[in-house]
Amino acid sequence: MSISVDQPNGRTPLIEFREVHKHFGKLHILRGVNEKIMEGEVIVILGPSGCGKSTMLRCINHLEKIDGGDLIVDGINLGDPHANVNRIRGETGMVFQQFNLFPHLSVLQNVMLAPMKVRGISKDAAREKGLKLLKRVGIEEKADAFPIQLSGGQQQRVAIARSLAMDPKIMLFDEPTSALDPEMIREVLDVMRGLAQAGMTMAIVTHEMAFAREVANRVLFIDGGKVCESGTPAEFFDNPKEERAKDFLSKILKH
Amino acid sequence: MSSTALSADPETQLPALHRAPVFTFARMFNAAGWLILGLLVYFLIIPAVRFGNWSPFGALSTWQFLWVGLQVTLFVAVFSVVISTIVGFVLALGRLSNNKLISRLSAGYIELMRALPSYLIIFYVFIVFPKIGIKLPSPWFAIIGLSLYTSAVMAEIFRAGILSVEKGQLEAAYALGLKPFDTVINIILPQALRRMVPSIVSQLITLVKDTSLASIIALQELTAAGRQLYEYYGQTAGKPIVLETLFVIASIYFVICYILALISNRLEIKG
Amino acid sequence: MILLAEANAAAPAVSDYFGSAIVEYLPYFLRGMLMTINISFWAAIVSFAIGLVVAVLRVTPSGGLKVVATAFTEFFRNTPLYVQVLVFYFGLPKLGIQLKFSFFGIEVGDSFSAGTLALGLYTGAYVAEAIRSGLLAIPRGQGEAARSLGLSVLQTLRLVVLPQAIRLVLPPLGNLYSAMLKNSALLSSIGVMDLMFQADFVNNRTFKTFEVFTSVVFFYLMLTLPMGWFVHWLEKKYNPLRAKTLRLQGARI
């Protein structure tokens, strides 16, 4: 496999989609996606529901297998059946809409589990790291609580800390605030904003347009299983080129 | 409502028609129930206690004889449970495996064993195994026979438990890079185990009861001991103790199984 | 077991190729299968009647009947079927209860009636528990609505609550009857001439142990597998949502 390095700014792409296809039974969800995500970029992925935004993220993390094309994540081609998938999963943190915290483990144990089991670090080191991360997402006082005792916003912040514990090269957010009450959305977005400012590479599927405009380096608009438009938030929101993007924005911004 | 209703005791003021009838259907039904219970006690239990030949059960030697049988029953039950749990767990993982061959083989074994009478499986082990040259003490034949069957049932219990864990849990574990084995041990089993406890215990009860099947063929366990006891008394002492012995045997099984059931209920309520 | 003597005499008649004993004795196996079906059928009727009555008694507000019904289910479910079979076959005659009788000119042997009763009562205890859980799953409002329409207690039970409960418990009942058919195998030990009995008989005649018992496995599969499919079909029909969610949520590992 070869990795192109001929980027305008000279950096290596962390993730590269090349003609990626994905089917769910008869549904053709991704129809030849081509895209590069560079290190340090914050990408917001927009598009109508069912267009394949989440699928794109889930393919990066190999929660879905791609059916065609190449998907190169940190130098490993996921289109190759012999690829070391577990390594990729360790390098890419995923935050889910439904949090998916482990209900039988305490908050701290949720964060400590993967570093201990996957990276093999000691319990003490994992605890120290876990507490540090919980502090970073502002929830260290709940370290010994169980997920069920937390609010949705708190749970999602723990989920972010849990992913960060693997020192991922990229964080994937799959509609992280969609399952939250309005008053809790802010606390999660604040944590994400902090991550972006610290230089984390992020790919975010969200409906929070104001947040997208503020935080993103680049906005991808997906429709019909393809990337229709890609540009800075300013270009995209103020002056969309594609008809479908205009249509989408007019519907969204009315609310 | 008239002003009389305001007086201290309104019920005495109401016309007789409005009083609740003394002989309601529910009350008569309830009374009939207690009457039936009384009749059962009077005509069944009291004569059984008075006219039964309970004297052999006053002797220590009788209980020692039964205790030897009970030990075999418990030995077979405990070893069968341990073996079936381990094998059942492996079979469940096999059936859920992405490897088609392993999955089909496990499913085939599970479905075959679940479709056969456990008596037939035990019989098969006792009769066919020695013919093909496998020689073991008879408790081990019983353990093999019971485990062949019980492991298949355990596998299905484990599988249902694993499948009952939400898919998001699995995705979160995979997204963190946990390997399938670590995911099962650290994420799925702790959540599934609590849900599986009632089914596992009820299978355990079935297992304890099914040990008696081996006595039909060759195993010297509790039921066999009981049978020998009443056959011996029937030949020597005269007054038969068939029902008395069977009642005692049944009660021993009952105590074991009922305690297991109570433990299961306790765990279920906690969970 | 008197047949054993003549059995040995007949043994050399069996020519010696694999499966020959099975072909030669096929009528015995078929007769055994019919007996297995026959005794399972009667035990099913006994168990359903018992189970229905006991389930209703357990949810009624009558204290005495509740005690009787609870004692029945707990005792029969927590003791081995084989011990119960011994009670009915060897125990009851000691009380002077005769199990051999003739019913409209049909002779019913003592092993058959003892077997039917034991299997029926044992299974009935489980049927009672299944129906009871179904009754408890019906929302209280159903019964209250029926009573407020003027239906009597029994009408409410018969027309509103029981039909819903039975539908709910059909799949578990199917499983119970499938288990009952398998349990009937041990009745061969008291001389019910079912499939298991015939297998033992043919084995003693031919000494083709491996062939005989392996083919009996197939004969039992012919009875139990269709029952299993039927239960599966019931499950899909009456609980499609559960089956579907299980399939959807079921992540493979």
PDB file of C-alpha atoms in Angstrom, chain A residues 58 61 86 89 92 96 100-104 113 117-118 162 166, chain B residues 168-169 171-179 182 186-187 190-191:
ATOM      1  CA  ARG A  58     -17.826   3.915  12.070  1.00  0.00           C
ATOM      2  CA  ASN A  61     -13.014   2.803  13.681  1.00  0.00           C
ATOM      3  CA  ASN A  86      -7.200  -3.647  17.142  1.00  0.00           C
ATOM      4  CA  ARG A  89      -9.171   0.965  17.296  1.00  0.00           C
ATOM      5  CA  THR A  92      -9.011   6.202  17.170  1.00  0.00           C
ATOM      6  CA  PHE A  96     -21.225   7.504  20.812  1.00  0.00           C
ATOM      7  CA  ASN A 100     -22.323   3.309  26.030  1.00  0.00           C
ATOM      8  CA  LEU A 101     -20.625   3.505  29.393  1.00  0.00           C
ATOM      9  CA  PHE A 102     -20.180   0.124  31.039  1.00  0.00           C
ATOM     10  CA  PRO A 103     -22.921   0.068  33.707  1.00  0.00           C
ATOM     11  CA  HIS A 104     -21.227  -2.473  35.971  1.00  0.00           C
ATOM     12  CA  LEU A 113     -10.184  -0.585  31.696  1.00  0.00           C
ATOM     13  CA  LYS A 117      -6.250  -4.471  29.060  1.00  0.00           C
ATOM     14  CA  VAL A 118      -5.099  -3.168  25.684  1.00  0.00           C
ATOM     15  CA  ARG A 162     -12.572   6.979  28.485  1.00  0.00           C
ATOM     16  CA  MET A 166      -6.028   5.457  24.980  1.00  0.00           C
TER      17      MET A 166
ATOM     18  CA  GLY B 168     -23.587  -0.411  22.121  1.00  0.00           C
ATOM     19  CA  GLN B 169     -21.614  -1.993  24.951  1.00  0.00           C
ATOM     20  CA  GLU B 171     -19.123  -1.307  20.124  1.00  0.00           C
ATOM     21  CA  ALA B 172     -17.752   0.823  22.925  1.00  0.00           C
ATOM     22  CA  ALA B 173     -15.448  -2.008  23.976  1.00  0.00           C
ATOM     23  CA  TYR B 174     -14.267  -2.601  20.426  1.00  0.00           C
ATOM     24  CA  ALA B 175     -13.832   1.130  19.823  1.00  0.00           C
ATOM     25  CA  LEU B 176     -11.446   1.168  22.768  1.00  0.00           C
ATOM     26  CA  GLY B 177      -9.484  -1.623  21.135  1.00  0.00           C
ATOM     27  CA  LEU B 178     -10.422  -4.431  23.562  1.00  0.00           C
ATOM     28  CA  LYS B 179     -10.003  -7.881  22.049  1.00  0.00           C
ATOM     29  CA  ASP B 182     -11.289  -9.308  26.991  1.00  0.00           C
ATOM     30  CA  ASN B 186     -14.713  -7.688  31.310  1.00  0.00           C
ATOM     31  CA  ILE B 187     -17.822  -6.246  29.687  1.00  0.00           C
ATOM     32  CA  PRO B 190     -20.394  -9.227  34.343  1.00  0.00           C
ATOM     33  CA  GLN B 191     -23.574  -7.739  32.890  1.00  0.00           C
TER      34      GLN B 191
END
